[in-house]
Coordinates of C-alpha atoms and ligand atoms in Angstrom, one line a residue:
M1 CA 82.8 119.9 113.1
E2 CA 86.2 119.5 113.5
K3 CA 88.0 117.7 110.5
F4 CA 90.8 114.6 111.2
V5 CA 93.4 115.7 108.9
A6 CA 95.3 112.4 109.3
F7 CA 95.2 108.9 109.8
V8 CA 97.1 109.1 113.1
C9 CA 94.9 112.2 114.0
L10 CA 91.9 109.8 113.9
L11 CA 94.0 107.2 115.8
G12 CA 94.8 109.8 118.4
F13 CA 91.6 111.0 118.9
A14 CA 90.0 107.6 119.3
L15 CA 92.3 106.5 121.9
S16 CA 92.4 109.9 123.9
V17 CA 88.5 108.7 124.5
V18 CA 88.9 105.1 124.8
V19 CA 91.4 102.4 123.5
D20 CA 89.1 100.8 121.2
F21 CA 88.2 101.2 117.5
R22 CA 84.9 99.4 117.8
P23 CA 82.8 99.7 116.1
Y24 CA 85.3 99.2 112.9
D25 CA 82.8 100.6 110.2
H26 CA 82.2 103.5 112.3
S27 CA 86.1 104.3 113.1
A28 CA 86.7 103.3 109.0
E29 CA 84.1 106.3 108.1
L30 CA 85.7 108.6 110.5
L31 CA 89.1 108.0 108.4
F32 CA 87.4 108.3 105.5
N33 CA 85.6 111.5 106.2
G34 CA 89.1 112.8 107.7
S35 CA 90.7 111.8 104.4
D36 CA 88.3 113.2 102.0
F37 CA 89.3 116.5 102.0
N38 CA 86.8 117.9 99.3
H39 CA 83.9 116.0 100.4
D40 CA 83.3 114.6 97.0
G41 CA 82.7 110.9 98.1
I42 CA 86.1 109.6 96.9
F43 CA 89.3 109.2 98.3
S44 CA 91.6 110.2 95.5
R45 CA 95.0 109.5 94.6
D46 CA 95.8 113.3 95.3
E47 CA 94.3 112.9 98.8
L48 CA 96.2 109.8 99.6
E49 CA 99.6 111.8 98.6
Q50 CA 98.6 114.7 100.6
E51 CA 97.9 112.3 103.8
F52 CA 101.7 110.7 103.4
K53 CA 103.3 113.9 103.0
K54 CA 102.4 115.0 106.6
Y55 CA 104.3 112.1 107.7
D56 CA 107.5 112.9 105.9
A57 CA 109.3 114.8 108.6
D58 CA 112.6 115.7 106.9
G59 CA 111.1 116.8 103.3
D60 CA 112.7 114.1 101.2
G61 CA 109.6 112.6 99.7
R62 CA 109.8 109.3 101.0
V63 CA 108.3 108.5 104.8
S64 CA 110.8 106.0 106.5
R65 CA 109.3 103.4 108.9
H66 CA 111.0 105.5 111.7
E67 CA 109.3 109.1 110.6
Y68 CA 105.7 107.1 110.5
T69 CA 106.0 105.3 113.6
T70 CA 107.4 108.1 115.5
Y71 CA 104.3 110.2 114.2
V72 CA 101.9 107.9 115.5
T73 CA 103.6 106.9 119.1
T74 CA 104.4 110.5 119.9
T75 CA 100.5 111.1 120.3
T76 CA 99.8 107.7 121.3
P77 CA 102.2 105.2 122.2
E78 CA 100.2 102.4 123.0
L79 CA 100.0 102.3 118.8
H80 CA 103.5 101.2 118.4
D81 CA 102.7 97.9 117.6
F82 CA 99.8 98.6 115.3
A83 CA 101.7 101.5 113.7
H84 CA 104.4 99.0 112.5
A85 CA 101.6 96.7 111.2
L86 CA 100.1 99.9 109.5
Y87 CA 103.4 100.7 107.9
D88 CA 104.0 97.4 106.5
D89 CA 100.6 97.3 104.6
Y90 CA 101.4 100.9 103.4
D91 CA 105.0 99.6 102.4
V92 CA 103.8 97.5 99.5
T93 CA 107.1 97.1 98.2
G94 CA 108.8 96.1 101.3
D95 CA 111.8 98.5 101.1
H96 CA 111.0 100.2 104.4
H97 CA 110.3 103.5 102.5
L98 CA 107.3 105.1 101.3
D99 CA 107.0 106.6 97.9
H100 CA 105.1 107.3 95.0
V101 CA 105.4 103.3 93.8
D102 CA 104.0 102.5 96.9
Y103 CA 101.1 104.9 96.9
D104 CA 100.2 103.9 93.6
Q105 CA 100.3 100.3 94.6
Y106 CA 98.4 100.8 97.8
Y107 CA 95.6 102.8 96.0
A108 CA 95.3 100.1 94.0
K109 CA 94.9 97.7 96.8
L110 CA 91.8 100.0 98.2
D111 CA 90.3 100.4 94.4
A112 CA 88.3 96.6 94.9
D113 CA 86.7 97.3 91.4
V114 CA 89.4 98.5 89.6
D115 CA 87.8 101.3 88.4
G116 CA 90.8 104.0 89.3
S117 CA 88.9 105.7 92.3
V118 CA 88.4 104.9 95.7
T119 CA 84.8 105.2 97.2
R120 CA 83.7 105.6 100.6
A121 CA 82.2 101.7 100.1
E122 CA 85.8 100.6 99.1
F123 CA 87.4 102.5 101.4
V124 CA 85.6 101.4 104.6
D125 CA 85.4 98.0 103.6
Y126 CA 89.2 97.8 103.4
W127 CA 89.8 99.4 106.7
V128 CA 87.2 97.3 108.7
K129 CA 89.0 94.0 107.4
L130 CA 92.3 95.9 108.5
F131 CA 91.2 96.8 111.9
Q132 CA 89.6 92.9 112.2
A133 CA 93.2 91.4 111.0
T134 CA 94.9 93.6 113.5
E135 CA 92.9 93.5 116.4
H136 CA 95.5 92.0 118.4
L137 CA 97.8 94.9 117.8
H138 CA 95.0 97.5 119.0
G139 CA 93.1 95.2 121.3
H140 CA 90.6 96.5 123.7
G141 CA 90.6 96.1 127.5
H142 CA 93.8 98.6 127.8
H143 CA 91.9 101.1 129.9
G144 CA 93.4 103.7 131.8
Ligands
LIG201 C1 81.0 111.1 107.5 O1 80.4 112.1 106.5 C2 79.1 111.6 105.9 C3 78.9 112.8 105.2 O2 79.0 114.0 105.3 C4 78.4 111.8 107.5 O3 76.9 111.5 106.9 C5 78.4 110.8 108.3 O4 77.8 110.8 109.5 C6 80.0 110.7 108.8 N1 80.3 109.8 109.7 C7 81.0 109.4 110.7 C8 81.5 108.5 111.5 O5 81.3 110.9 111.3
LIG202 CA1 88.0 113.3 97.7
LIG203 CA1 108.3 101.0 99.9
LIG204 CA1 87.1 102.0 92.7

């Protein structure tokens, strides 16, 4: 089975089929499966770092808003607004750069029970709520 290697790959895949992430728990689990590279049921801090490295086009160790949104909209222009909302969620420090400080704090947001690791359930729960809260940005009904 083909693995999804990045959040945006999943987003692109989903959209190439239909512009709809529902059911959200299914999309969230697909994201988890594509992000849990070693398949141990945990989305580790290292795995998070691996994800974001893919967006760092100029390799300076930080992901700018432009780098991230370009990465997403190149494959799926319909996700322009959603990509910006996701970036705002990742950019915990709000300085328009994603770096290790954001990754630490974002990881902590996912880690609901604060035990230092993000389980499948924690990850899926977080993303279902995010899909719900941003529904107006990746809405359905945009067929074709
Ligand atoms: C995710 O992976 C698990 C375990 O390998 C599998 O049972 C589940 O069906 C997968 N979920 C999706 C949505 O593909
Ligand atoms: Ca893992
Ligand atoms: Ca930041
Ligand atoms: Ca946890």
